[in-house]
mmCIF file of C-alpha atoms in Angstrom:
data_model
loop_
_atom_site.group_PDB
_atom_site.id
_atom_site.type_symbol
_atom_site.label_atom_id
_atom_site.label_comp_id
_atom_site.label_asym_id
_atom_site.label_seq_id
_atom_site.Cartn_x
_atom_site.Cartn_y
_atom_site.Cartn_z
ATOM 1 C CA UNK P 177 -47.185 21.673 11.050
ATOM 2 C CA UNK P 178 -45.701 21.107 7.670
ATOM 3 C CA UNK P 179 -42.363 19.597 7.333
ATOM 4 C CA UNK P 180 -39.621 21.081 5.543
ATOM 5 C CA UNK P 181 -36.445 19.024 4.022
ATOM 6 C CA UNK P 182 -33.102 20.775 3.802
ATOM 7 C CA UNK P 183 -32.370 21.722 0.235
ATOM 8 C CA UNK P 184 -29.724 18.642 -0.416
ATOM 9 C CA UNK P 185 -32.092 16.056 0.868
ATOM 10 C CA UNK P 186 -34.961 17.973 -1.093
ATOM 11 C CA UNK P 187 -32.856 17.569 -4.591
ATOM 12 C CA UNK P 188 -31.761 14.137 -3.626
ATOM 13 C CA UNK P 189 -35.521 13.223 -3.551
ATOM 14 C CA UNK P 190 -36.288 14.992 -6.779
ATOM 15 C CA UNK P 191 -33.249 12.652 -8.613
ATOM 16 C CA UNK P 192 -35.072 9.729 -6.984
ATOM 17 C CA UNK P 193 -38.327 10.511 -8.194
ATOM 18 C CA UNK P 194 -36.943 10.473 -11.773
ATOM 19 C CA UNK P 195 -34.174 7.731 -11.790
ATOM 20 C CA UNK P 196 -35.867 4.919 -9.315
ATOM 21 C CA UNK P 197 -35.237 2.146 -11.907
ATOM 22 C CA UNK P 198 -33.683 -0.864 -12.442
ATOM 23 C CA UNK P 199 -33.472 -0.457 -16.320
ATOM 24 C CA UNK P 200 -31.086 -1.077 -18.133
ATOM 25 C CA UNK P 201 -27.573 0.841 -17.601
ATOM 26 C CA UNK P 202 -27.292 2.579 -20.805
ATOM 27 C CA UNK P 203 -30.686 4.223 -20.418
ATOM 28 C CA UNK P 204 -29.467 6.360 -17.418
ATOM 29 C CA UNK P 205 -32.019 5.329 -15.178
ATOM 30 C CA UNK P 206 -30.888 3.127 -12.423
ATOM 31 C CA UNK P 207 -29.295 4.470 -9.232
ATOM 32 C CA UNK P 208 -27.660 2.921 -6.214
ATOM 33 C CA UNK P 209 -26.699 3.365 -2.971
ATOM 34 C CA UNK P 210 -22.745 2.302 -2.228
ATOM 35 C CA UNK P 211 -24.358 0.047 0.471
ATOM 36 C CA UNK P 212 -22.696 -3.372 -0.636
ATOM 37 C CA UNK P 213 -24.497 -6.653 -0.732
ATOM 38 C CA UNK P 214 -22.677 -8.988 -1.781
ATOM 39 C CA UNK P 215 -18.993 -9.841 -2.254
ATOM 40 C CA UNK P 216 -19.133 -11.904 -5.814
ATOM 41 C CA UNK P 217 -16.180 -13.135 -7.969
ATOM 42 C CA UNK P 218 -15.683 -12.890 -11.704
ATOM 43 C CA UNK P 219 -15.610 -16.356 -12.889
ATOM 44 C CA UNK P 220 -15.193 -15.948 -16.829
ATOM 45 C CA UNK P 221 -14.053 -13.577 -19.081
ATOM 46 C CA UNK P 222 -15.117 -13.787 -22.823
ATOM 47 C CA UNK P 223 -13.917 -11.262 -25.945
ATOM 48 C CA UNK P 224 -17.406 -10.607 -27.701
ATOM 49 C CA UNK P 225 -16.842 -8.440 -30.669
ATOM 50 C CA UNK P 226 -14.444 -6.309 -29.640
ATOM 51 C CA UNK P 227 -15.680 -6.214 -26.121
ATOM 52 C CA UNK P 228 -15.689 -8.252 -22.944
ATOM 53 C CA UNK P 229 -18.770 -10.731 -21.817
ATOM 54 C CA UNK P 230 -18.283 -10.970 -18.437
ATOM 55 C CA UNK P 231 -19.846 -13.903 -15.608
ATOM 56 C CA UNK P 232 -19.960 -12.744 -12.488
ATOM 57 C CA UNK P 233 -20.889 -15.144 -9.135
ATOM 58 C CA UNK P 234 -23.139 -13.364 -7.447
ATOM 59 C CA UNK P 235 -22.222 -15.443 -3.658
ATOM 60 C CA UNK P 236 -25.397 -14.188 -1.020
ATOM 61 C CA UNK P 237 -26.973 -12.209 -3.539
ATOM 62 C CA UNK P 238 -30.433 -12.664 -3.422
ATOM 63 C CA UNK P 239 -31.118 -12.964 -7.959
ATOM 64 C CA UNK P 240 -34.855 -14.162 -7.165
ATOM 65 C CA UNK P 241 -36.312 -10.616 -7.902
ATOM 66 C CA UNK P 242 -33.743 -9.971 -10.544
ATOM 67 C CA UNK P 243 -34.646 -10.116 -14.310
ATOM 68 C CA UNK P 244 -33.100 -9.902 -17.824
ATOM 69 C CA UNK P 245 -32.041 -6.602 -18.428
ATOM 70 C CA UNK P 246 -32.058 -5.220 -14.842
ATOM 71 C CA UNK P 247 -28.684 -3.392 -13.687
ATOM 72 C CA UNK P 248 -26.217 -4.398 -11.227
ATOM 73 C CA UNK P 249 -23.289 -2.470 -9.969
ATOM 74 C CA UNK P 250 -20.088 -4.731 -9.824
ATOM 75 C CA UNK P 251 -17.260 -2.675 -8.141
ATOM 76 C CA UNK P 252 -19.300 0.657 -8.744
ATOM 77 C CA UNK P 253 -19.609 0.148 -12.662
ATOM 78 C CA UNK P 254 -23.429 -0.506 -13.885
ATOM 79 C CA UNK P 255 -23.552 -3.366 -15.762
ATOM 80 C CA UNK P 256 -26.973 -4.950 -17.322
ATOM 81 C CA UNK P 257 -27.915 -8.744 -16.720
ATOM 82 C CA UNK P 258 -28.280 -10.283 -20.158
ATOM 83 C CA UNK P 259 -28.015 -14.163 -18.872
ATOM 84 C CA UNK P 260 -29.445 -15.453 -15.509
ATOM 85 C CA UNK P 261 -27.841 -18.932 -15.168
ATOM 86 C CA UNK P 262 -28.653 -19.456 -11.237
ATOM 87 C CA UNK P 263 -25.923 -18.585 -9.410
ATOM 88 C CA UNK P 264 -24.904 -15.540 -11.338
ATOM 89 C CA UNK P 265 -25.555 -13.519 -14.114
ATOM 90 C CA UNK P 266 -23.565 -12.553 -17.479
ATOM 91 C CA UNK P 267 -23.094 -9.093 -18.628
ATOM 92 C CA UNK P 268 -21.381 -7.037 -21.435
ATOM 93 C CA UNK P 269 -18.210 -4.902 -20.857
ATOM 94 C CA UNK P 270 -17.693 -2.257 -23.457
ATOM 95 C CA UNK P 271 -14.703 -1.249 -24.433
ATOM 96 C CA UNK P 272 -14.882 2.265 -23.530
ATOM 97 C CA UNK P 273 -16.003 0.683 -19.711
ATOM 98 C CA UNK P 274 -12.842 -1.305 -20.105
ATOM 99 C CA UNK P 275 -10.569 2.006 -20.933
ATOM 100 C CA UNK P 276 -11.852 3.951 -18.395
ATOM 101 C CA UNK P 277 -12.407 2.114 -15.248
ATOM 102 C CA UNK P 278 -10.356 -0.503 -13.098
ATOM 103 C CA UNK P 279 -12.311 -3.218 -15.092
ATOM 104 C CA UNK P 280 -8.967 -4.121 -16.898
ATOM 105 C CA UNK P 281 -7.255 -5.274 -13.909
ATOM 106 C CA UNK P 282 -9.984 -7.890 -13.506
ATOM 107 C CA UNK P 283 -9.174 -11.888 -13.815
ATOM 108 C CA UNK P 284 -11.117 -15.098 -13.446
ATOM 109 C CA UNK P 285 -11.051 -15.558 -9.300
ATOM 110 C CA UNK P 286 -11.344 -11.621 -9.014
ATOM 111 C CA UNK P 287 -13.765 -10.528 -5.679
ATOM 112 C CA UNK P 288 -16.015 -7.640 -6.462
ATOM 113 C CA UNK P 289 -18.640 -5.827 -4.546
ATOM 114 C CA UNK P 290 -22.284 -6.182 -5.630
ATOM 115 C CA UNK P 291 -25.259 -4.083 -5.715
ATOM 116 C CA UNK P 292 -28.383 -4.319 -7.157
ATOM 117 C CA UNK P 293 -30.141 -1.137 -8.148
ATOM 118 C CA UNK P 294 -32.879 0.705 -6.053
ATOM 119 C CA UNK P 295 -36.039 0.393 -6.359
ATOM 120 C CA UNK P 296 -38.760 2.422 -4.837
ATOM 121 C CA UNK P 297 -38.579 0.613 -1.375
ATOM 122 C CA UNK P 298 -34.847 0.502 -1.072
ATOM 123 C CA UNK P 299 -33.690 2.310 2.268
ATOM 124 C CA UNK P 300 -31.117 4.963 1.434
ATOM 125 C CA UNK P 301 -28.256 4.182 3.302
ATOM 126 C CA UNK P 302 -25.364 5.661 1.552
ATOM 127 C CA UNK P 303 -25.393 8.309 -0.814
ATOM 128 C CA UNK P 304 -26.642 8.189 -4.125
ATOM 129 C CA UNK P 305 -24.445 6.943 -6.925
ATOM 130 C CA UNK P 306 -25.030 6.312 -10.559
ATOM 131 C CA UNK P 307 -22.670 3.429 -11.245
ATOM 132 C CA UNK P 308 -20.851 5.786 -14.251
ATOM 133 C CA UNK P 309 -17.231 5.624 -12.877
ATOM 134 C CA UNK P 310 -15.697 9.491 -13.102
ATOM 135 C CA UNK P 311 -12.504 8.180 -13.009
ATOM 136 C CA UNK P 312 -9.736 5.373 -11.761
ATOM 137 C CA UNK P 313 -7.731 6.300 -8.485
ATOM 138 C CA UNK P 314 -4.473 4.319 -7.109
ATOM 139 C CA UNK P 315 -4.220 3.260 -3.252
ATOM 140 C CA UNK P 316 -1.015 4.421 -2.033
ATOM 141 C CA UNK P 317 -1.211 3.972 1.551
ATOM 142 C CA UNK P 318 -2.482 1.478 3.731
ATOM 143 C CA UNK P 319 -2.132 1.531 7.866
ATOM 144 C CA UNK P 320 -3.545 -0.352 10.889
ATOM 145 C CA UNK P 321 -5.860 2.449 13.122
ATOM 146 C CA UNK P 322 -6.845 0.426 16.131
ATOM 147 C CA UNK P 323 -9.244 -2.355 14.683
ATOM 148 C CA UNK P 324 -9.800 -0.202 11.577
ATOM 149 C CA UNK P 325 -7.611 0.582 8.347
ATOM 150 C CA UNK P 326 -6.764 4.011 6.860
ATOM 151 C CA UNK P 327 -6.197 4.143 3.015
ATOM 152 C CA UNK P 328 -4.552 6.908 1.149
ATOM 153 C CA UNK P 329 -5.990 6.961 -2.326
ATOM 154 C CA UNK P 330 -4.434 9.246 -5.224
ATOM 155 C CA UNK P 331 -7.607 10.510 -7.505
ATOM 156 C CA UNK P 332 -7.238 11.720 -10.917
ATOM 157 C CA UNK P 333 -6.524 15.358 -10.837
ATOM 158 C CA UNK P 334 -9.585 16.737 -12.465
ATOM 159 C CA UNK P 335 -11.545 14.986 -9.921
ATOM 160 C CA UNK P 336 -9.961 16.563 -6.954
ATOM 161 C CA UNK P 337 -12.347 19.510 -7.054
ATOM 162 C CA UNK P 338 -15.087 17.392 -6.392
ATOM 163 C CA UNK P 339 -13.366 15.526 -3.375
ATOM 164 C CA UNK P 340 -14.275 17.374 -0.038
ATOM 165 C CA UNK P 341 -13.761 16.887 4.172
ATOM 166 C CA UNK P 342 -16.309 15.126 5.473
ATOM 167 C CA UNK P 343 -18.007 14.446 1.996
ATOM 168 C CA UNK P 344 -19.211 11.287 0.166
ATOM 169 C CA UNK P 345 -17.109 9.176 -2.413
ATOM 170 C CA UNK P 346 -17.705 5.999 -3.692
ATOM 171 C CA UNK P 347 -14.667 3.734 -4.167
ATOM 172 C CA UNK P 348 -15.215 0.390 -6.113
ATOM 173 C CA UNK P 349 -19.063 1.011 -5.329
ATOM 174 C CA UNK P 350 -18.809 1.567 -1.838
ATOM 175 C CA UNK P 351 -20.094 4.564 -0.139
ATOM 176 C CA UNK P 352 -17.382 6.081 1.921
ATOM 177 C CA UNK P 353 -16.754 9.639 4.176
ATOM 178 C CA UNK P 354 -13.916 11.262 3.299
ATOM 179 C CA UNK P 355 -11.468 11.998 6.371
ATOM 180 C CA UNK P 356 -9.471 14.551 5.156
ATOM 181 C CA UNK P 357 -8.059 15.993 1.525
ATOM 182 C CA UNK P 358 -4.520 17.156 0.581
ATOM 183 C CA UNK P 359 -4.378 17.824 -2.992
ATOM 184 C CA UNK P 360 -5.357 15.330 -5.024
ATOM 185 C CA UNK P 361 -4.909 12.648 -2.112
ATOM 186 C CA UNK P 362 -7.755 11.776 0.359
ATOM 187 C CA UNK P 363 -8.035 9.851 3.246
ATOM 188 C CA UNK P 364 -10.530 6.790 4.308
ATOM 189 C CA UNK P 365 -10.900 4.956 7.295
ATOM 190 C CA UNK P 366 -12.696 2.076 6.914
ATOM 191 C CA UNK P 367 -13.788 0.373 9.979
ATOM 192 C CA UNK P 368 -13.903 -4.107 10.502
ATOM 193 C CA UNK P 369 -17.761 -4.260 9.826
ATOM 194 C CA UNK P 370 -16.872 -2.501 5.687
ATOM 195 C CA UNK P 371 -13.672 -4.995 5.885
ATOM 196 C CA UNK P 372 -15.795 -7.717 6.002
ATOM 197 C CA UNK P 373 -18.753 -6.635 3.623
ATOM 198 C CA UNK P 374 -16.460 -5.189 0.917
ATOM 199 C CA UNK P 375 -13.377 -6.094 -0.775
ATOM 200 C CA UNK P 376 -11.606 -3.427 0.740
ATOM 201 C CA UNK P 377 -10.008 -5.699 3.014
ATOM 202 C CA UNK P 378 -7.753 -7.122 -0.131
ATOM 203 C CA UNK P 379 -6.601 -3.359 -0.906
ATOM 204 C CA UNK P 380 -2.867 -2.981 -1.069
ATOM 205 C CA UNK P 381 -0.677 0.197 -1.828
ATOM 206 C CA UNK P 382 -0.652 0.325 -6.131
ATOM 207 C CA UNK P 383 -4.018 -1.228 -6.315
ATOM 208 C CA UNK P 384 -6.314 0.708 -8.698
ATOM 209 C CA UNK P 385 -9.696 1.015 -7.787
ATOM 210 C CA UNK P 386 -12.930 2.915 -9.290
ATOM 211 C CA UNK P 387 -14.044 6.281 -8.265
ATOM 212 C CA UNK P 388 -17.384 8.097 -8.260
ATOM 213 C CA UNK P 389 -17.400 11.397 -7.115
ATOM 214 C CA UNK P 390 -21.049 12.617 -5.473
ATOM 215 C CA UNK P 391 -23.443 13.752 -8.115
ATOM 216 C CA UNK P 392 -24.788 16.710 -6.288
ATOM 217 C CA UNK P 393 -20.877 18.325 -6.679
ATOM 218 C CA UNK P 394 -21.492 17.923 -10.346
ATOM 219 C CA UNK P 395 -24.864 19.783 -10.068
ATOM 220 C CA UNK P 396 -23.788 21.904 -8.071
ATOM 221 C CA UNK P 397 -20.932 23.024 -10.253
ATOM 222 C CA UNK P 398 -23.353 23.249 -13.491
ATOM 223 C CA UNK P 399 -25.760 25.297 -11.441
ATOM 224 C CA UNK P 400 -23.044 27.738 -10.515
ATOM 225 C CA UNK P 401 -22.128 28.173 -14.065
ATOM 226 C CA UNK P 402 -25.722 29.904 -14.811
ATOM 227 C CA UNK P 403 -26.425 30.928 -18.154
ATOM 228 C CA UNK P 404 -22.894 29.835 -19.139
ATOM 229 C CA UNK P 405 -22.969 26.437 -18.601
ATOM 230 C CA UNK P 406 -24.809 25.875 -22.057
ATOM 231 C CA UNK P 407 -21.840 28.204 -23.878
ATOM 232 C CA UNK P 408 -19.023 26.011 -25.752
ATOM 233 C CA UNK P 409 -16.236 25.630 -23.839
ATOM 234 C CA UNK P 410 -17.548 26.599 -20.249
ATOM 235 C CA UNK P 411 -18.228 22.843 -19.015
ATOM 236 C CA UNK P 412 -16.194 23.745 -15.546
ATOM 237 C CA UNK P 413 -15.642 26.117 -13.267
ATOM 238 C CA UNK P 414 -12.025 27.809 -13.587
ATOM 239 C CA UNK P 415 -10.166 30.172 -11.550
ATOM 240 C CA UNK P 416 -11.255 32.851 -14.096
ATOM 241 C CA UNK P 417 -14.461 32.106 -14.195
ATOM 242 C CA UNK P 418 -14.217 32.834 -10.548
ATOM 243 C CA UNK P 419 -12.912 36.105 -10.757
ATOM 244 C CA UNK P 420 -14.795 37.317 -13.683
ATOM 245 C CA UNK P 421 -18.257 36.822 -11.507
ATOM 246 C CA UNK P 422 -16.636 38.333 -8.038
ATOM 247 C CA UNK P 423 -15.999 35.153 -6.281
ATOM 248 C CA UNK P 424 -12.302 35.902 -6.089
ATOM 249 C CA UNK P 425 -10.756 39.271 -5.475
ATOM 250 C CA UNK P 426 -7.876 40.818 -6.914
#
């Protein structure tokens, strides 16, 4: 009997077929899973021609299969290895990346989440992550919940529509499930294993974090726009668009 995958799973497989590679981040090729492989640390930040060159010590991350030009996600930001001295790698961080991510808050000694890019044999344990940060969120509350910790995160208003109850969200490169949503704020319950394998134990109210919404939410938005997606000024779904197309009753 022929097997059939769900539309969601089929879409993920199609994306993987075209995007599995450890190519440079600028090519748009590499993908990640949001399953953190190691906690590393920033060891140097050197200004270079208006950008910043950063040295990341990679801890237990296996670099034996990493070559120059390969991609590694650092706190959810896809970076390209330009030097591999042995216990870490150097990468260039553009001015734009510093502007649109929480990288601007990093300093020498900062702990960071690390994940190598997917390969055709990588187990997809989280969800598809591009390594292109959508916005910077803020930890607004932290509370103990038995052995777990519950965080409340405030996302930029423009990202709120992509964040759903029981949906996926990437926080500093970590694939997580949204427990609840209230406006632009959402809650996460982080179990002890995740706390020990990521930098989330360091989070306190006021901390800025990198957010990447589920890719499928963005693809779905474009699909719902139909032919209007190609028209100027119709890049996102608005209340007026929903009303014009019969999704809202007057």
